[in-house]
Amino acid sequence: MSFYNQSKFDIRCEWGKKGVEQLAPISDVIIIVDILSFSTCIEIANSRDAIVFPYESVFPYEPNNESAQEFAQSINAQLATRRGGNGYSLSPASFSKIPKNTRLVLPSPNGSSLSLRTGKTPTLAGCLRNCRTVALDAMNYGQSIAVIPAGEKWDDGSLRPSFEDLIGAGAIISYLQGSLSPDSQIALTAYRYAQPNLKELLKQCGSGIELIGKGFEQDVDLASELDVSDCIPTLISTSVEKAYTAKRFS
């Protein structure tokens, strides 16, 4: 028995790769939360009926990675570029007009990496935009629900727990029913504190300041929109790949 898997509680919350390793095997469903990039990109792309294939990349992502290009070619998909390039990327704004049925490989060191580690546990991508619908859908899978804030990475590759992903996890948890682990309670409390000034706080946190400084304020604006989507990005698996596809809450 692990001391850290929060198994006494219905709603669990833990950070990053180790969180997935601890919680996925004992949960009915797992929700990946990567607010200022991956999960918001997935929600916007899936809401337009594009299909997105997560691909694990090292930090920082190199767009000319040959293995990523080969993978994209093997499944007849486009490969996302570096944020700020001329194509789709980890910029949520880049997906605002993505055509229906586009097949896209989206490398990332956080959201993609975690999505590919959930094994056979049903996996959803959650963000502020779809926090309510993802939470309501998650409860259809069972009582044990794991919420995984992805966090960011420092230059040495170590985990940097991030304000935005803690708040995103809390927003989803606010709609879940069941007993909350202490970790889930903290995420919920943080979200309730931030909710009245959500956009302003996201723009003032470290990740928001970084994006705005690089010219991506629109990404922060899109990511901060609360409960505006009924799209539930759901990870489906085949024998050779995993992909997020759209499901609508009914």
XYZ file of N, CA, C and O in Angstrom, residues 29-104:
304
model
N -11.198 6.975 -13.526
C -10.947 7.912 -14.623
C -9.897 8.898 -14.148
O -9.776 9.159 -12.941
N -9.135 9.436 -15.087
C -8.084 10.398 -14.749
C -8.227 11.616 -15.653
O -8.550 11.492 -16.848
N -8.038 12.797 -15.077
C -8.201 14.053 -15.813
C -6.861 14.788 -15.825
O -6.328 15.125 -14.762
N -6.326 15.044 -17.017
C -5.061 15.756 -17.181
C -5.356 17.249 -17.308
O -6.158 17.664 -18.148
N -4.680 18.054 -16.488
C -4.949 19.496 -16.438
C -3.664 20.255 -16.743
O -2.721 20.243 -15.963
N -3.633 20.929 -17.888
C -2.468 21.712 -18.329
C -3.013 22.989 -18.964
O -3.202 23.078 -20.177
N -3.289 23.988 -18.134
C -4.179 25.096 -18.473
C -3.658 26.015 -19.575
O -4.371 26.340 -20.526
N -2.428 26.474 -19.473
C -1.951 27.506 -20.400
C -1.359 26.933 -21.681
O -0.797 27.684 -22.479
N -1.490 25.626 -21.874
C -1.053 25.076 -23.149
C -1.866 23.842 -23.517
O -2.937 23.950 -24.127
N -1.407 22.670 -23.120
C -1.867 21.424 -23.723
C -3.368 21.191 -23.633
O -4.034 20.990 -24.651
N -3.936 21.173 -22.425
C -5.340 20.776 -22.334
C -6.280 21.828 -22.915
O -7.350 21.483 -23.439
N -5.887 23.106 -22.874
C -6.692 24.131 -23.532
C -6.604 23.987 -25.051
O -7.606 24.137 -25.760
N -5.412 23.681 -25.566
C -5.271 23.398 -27.003
C -6.155 22.227 -27.419
O -6.845 22.284 -28.454
N -6.134 21.161 -26.626
C -6.919 19.975 -26.954
C -8.408 20.303 -26.963
O -9.144 19.896 -27.875
N -8.868 21.055 -25.966
C -10.290 21.401 -25.906
C -10.709 22.207 -27.129
O -11.744 21.917 -27.742
N -9.923 23.210 -27.510
C -10.289 24.047 -28.655
C -10.247 23.239 -29.948
O -11.153 23.328 -30.790
N -9.217 22.423 -30.116
C -9.111 21.603 -31.326
C -10.245 20.584 -31.406
O -10.894 20.427 -32.451
N -10.500 19.873 -30.317
C -11.570 18.871 -30.318
C -12.940 19.508 -30.487
O -13.836 18.908 -31.095
N -13.125 20.712 -29.967
C -14.422 21.375 -30.121
C -14.716 21.676 -31.587
O -15.884 21.835 -31.967
N -13.665 21.729 -32.410
C -13.826 21.922 -33.845
C -13.684 20.595 -34.594
O -13.498 20.555 -35.804
N -13.749 19.492 -33.829
C -13.731 18.128 -34.375
C -12.415 17.764 -35.051
O -12.389 16.950 -35.980
N -11.328 18.361 -34.598
C -10.001 17.897 -34.992
C -9.599 16.743 -34.071
O -10.125 16.590 -32.966
N -8.662 15.931 -34.520
C -8.169 14.778 -33.776
C -6.713 15.055 -33.423
O -5.907 15.363 -34.307
N -6.369 14.944 -32.142
C -5.038 15.328 -31.692
C -4.342 14.143 -31.037
O -4.875 13.524 -30.109
N -3.139 13.860 -31.519
C -2.334 12.755 -31.021
C -1.254 13.305 -30.100
O -0.373 14.049 -30.547
N -1.298 12.982 -28.808
C -0.225 13.446 -27.913
C 1.079 12.744 -28.240
O 1.089 11.562 -28.618
N 2.169 13.477 -28.106
C 3.499 12.920 -28.370
C 4.454 13.476 -27.329
O 4.567 14.692 -27.171
N 5.127 12.599 -26.624
C 6.031 13.048 -25.569
C 7.288 13.659 -26.164
O 7.899 13.109 -27.079
N 7.668 14.808 -25.651
C 8.889 15.466 -26.097
C 9.730 15.828 -24.893
O 9.230 15.932 -23.774
N 11.002 16.041 -25.141
C 11.880 16.499 -24.080
C 11.721 18.004 -23.936
O 11.058 18.660 -24.720
N 12.333 18.568 -22.940
C 12.269 20.014 -22.734
C 13.611 20.631 -23.092
O 14.646 20.176 -22.603
N 13.654 21.632 -23.943
C 12.534 22.201 -24.679
C 12.225 21.381 -25.928
O 13.062 20.622 -26.401
N 11.033 21.548 -26.464
C 10.623 20.809 -27.650
C 11.358 21.304 -28.892
O 11.394 22.495 -29.164
N 11.913 20.387 -29.611
C 12.573 20.720 -30.878
C 11.661 20.335 -32.037
O 11.371 19.153 -32.244
N 11.181 21.290 -32.817
C 10.185 21.004 -33.855
C 10.714 20.145 -34.987
O 9.940 19.559 -35.730
N 12.015 20.057 -35.142
C 12.565 19.252 -36.231
C 12.947 17.845 -35.788
O 13.713 17.161 -36.455
N 12.415 17.433 -34.656
C 12.674 16.099 -34.141
C 12.253 15.045 -35.169
O 11.084 14.957 -35.549
N 13.212 14.242 -35.620
C 12.933 13.290 -36.694
C 11.939 12.223 -36.271
O 11.094 11.802 -37.069
N 12.017 11.761 -35.041
C 11.098 10.709 -34.604
C 9.660 11.217 -34.582
O 8.731 10.471 -34.925
N 9.457 12.484 -34.188
C 8.114 13.057 -34.196
C 7.594 13.185 -35.621
O 6.429 12.907 -35.905
N 8.461 13.614 -36.534
C 8.055 13.729 -37.928
C 7.691 12.364 -38.510
O 6.703 12.217 -39.235
N 8.490 11.356 -38.188
C 8.217 10.005 -38.682
C 6.899 9.477 -38.122
O 6.126 8.833 -38.835
N 6.647 9.743 -36.841
C 5.388 9.306 -36.242
C 4.211 9.973 -36.932
O 3.215 9.319 -37.273
N 4.281 11.278 -37.138
C 3.194 11.996 -37.802
C 2.938 11.437 -39.202
O 1.786 11.231 -39.593
N 4.002 11.176 -39.946
C 3.853 10.619 -41.287
C 3.213 9.237 -41.249
O 2.399 8.889 -42.105
N 3.556 8.447 -40.230
C 3.062 7.069 -40.151
C 1.563 7.000 -39.894
O 0.924 5.989 -40.212
N 0.995 8.053 -39.318
C -0.442 8.057 -39.033
C -1.175 9.103 -39.876
O -2.309 9.462 -39.578
N -0.500 9.597 -40.905
C -1.104 10.547 -41.842
C -1.610 11.794 -41.119
O -2.752 12.240 -41.287
N -0.729 12.379 -40.295
C -1.092 13.553 -39.517
C -0.070 14.665 -39.718
O 1.069 14.420 -40.123
N -0.482 15.887 -39.439
C 0.436 17.022 -39.410
C 1.182 17.032 -38.081
O 0.703 16.490 -37.079
N 2.335 17.677 -38.062
C 3.115 17.820 -36.844
C 3.085 19.275 -36.398
O 3.383 20.178 -37.184
N 2.721 19.514 -35.144
C 2.718 20.871 -34.615
C 4.127 21.442 -34.593
O 5.115 20.718 -34.472
N 4.206 22.759 -34.685
C 5.488 23.444 -34.677
C 5.734 24.092 -33.325
O 4.915 23.998 -32.406
N 6.857 24.784 -33.216
C 7.135 25.530 -31.990
C 6.140 26.677 -31.845
O 5.703 27.269 -32.829
N 5.794 26.998 -30.593
C 4.886 28.110 -30.321
C 5.420 29.389 -30.973
O 6.586 29.728 -30.824
N 4.567 30.042 -31.717
C 4.963 31.256 -32.405
C 5.351 31.028 -33.852
O 5.644 31.983 -34.568
N 5.332 29.760 -34.289
C 5.637 29.470 -35.686
C 4.437 29.756 -36.572
O 3.467 30.412 -36.168
N 4.479 29.230 -37.781
C 3.427 29.514 -38.753
C 2.301 28.502 -38.759
O 1.353 28.637 -39.522
N 2.384 27.461 -37.908
C 1.358 26.435 -37.912
C 0.748 26.237 -36.540
O 0.802 27.116 -35.680
N 0.147 25.068 -36.352
C -0.414 24.724 -35.057
C 0.720 24.455 -34.072
O 1.786 23.965 -34.439
N 0.464 24.780 -32.801
C 1.502 24.651 -31.793
C 0.840 24.528 -30.426
O -0.386 24.366 -30.330
N 1.623 24.661 -29.372
C 1.061 24.679 -28.022
C 0.443 26.030 -27.670
O 0.195 26.306 -26.504
N 0.177 26.846 -28.661
C -0.566 28.086 -28.494
C -2.049 27.810 -28.736
O -2.439 27.457 -29.855
N -2.908 27.929 -27.708
C -4.342 27.686 -27.928
C -4.927 28.511 -29.074
O -5.800 28.027 -29.809
N -4.442 29.740 -29.256
C -4.970 30.583 -30.328
C -4.728 29.981 -31.702
O -5.487 30.245 -32.642
N -3.703 29.158 -31.843
C -3.391 28.584 -33.157
C -4.452 27.588 -33.618
O -4.492 27.216 -34.788
N -5.325 27.161 -32.700
C -6.345 26.164 -33.049
C -7.714 26.791 -33.300
O -8.676 26.067 -33.543
N -7.810 28.098 -33.263
C -9.119 28.753 -33.321
C -9.861 28.507 -34.630
O -11.094 28.585 -34.664
N -9.135 28.189 -35.696
C -9.785 27.941 -36.978
C -9.360 26.607 -37.587
O -9.446 26.410 -38.801
N -8.928 25.662 -36.774
C -8.479 24.376 -37.295
C -9.647 23.646 -37.962
O -10.752 23.571 -37.416
N -9.469 23.145 -39.179
C -10.579 22.498 -39.888
C -10.999 21.179 -39.245
O -10.208 20.492 -38.596
N -12.246 20.842 -39.442
C -12.802 19.579 -38.977
C -12.010 18.412 -39.547
O -11.578 18.435 -40.699
N -11.800 17.386 -38.733
C -11.121 16.131 -39.102
C -9.618 16.287 -39.334
O -8.974 15.345 -39.808
N -9.056 17.454 -39.019
C -7.599 17.587 -39.070
C -6.968 16.586 -38.104
O -7.431 16.419 -36.976
N -5.913 15.929 -38.551
C -5.162 15.004 -37.703
C -3.826 15.673 -37.358
O -3.067 16.022 -38.260
N -3.578 15.844 -36.066
C -2.428 16.619 -35.641
C -1.682 15.911 -34.515
O -2.286 15.480 -33.534
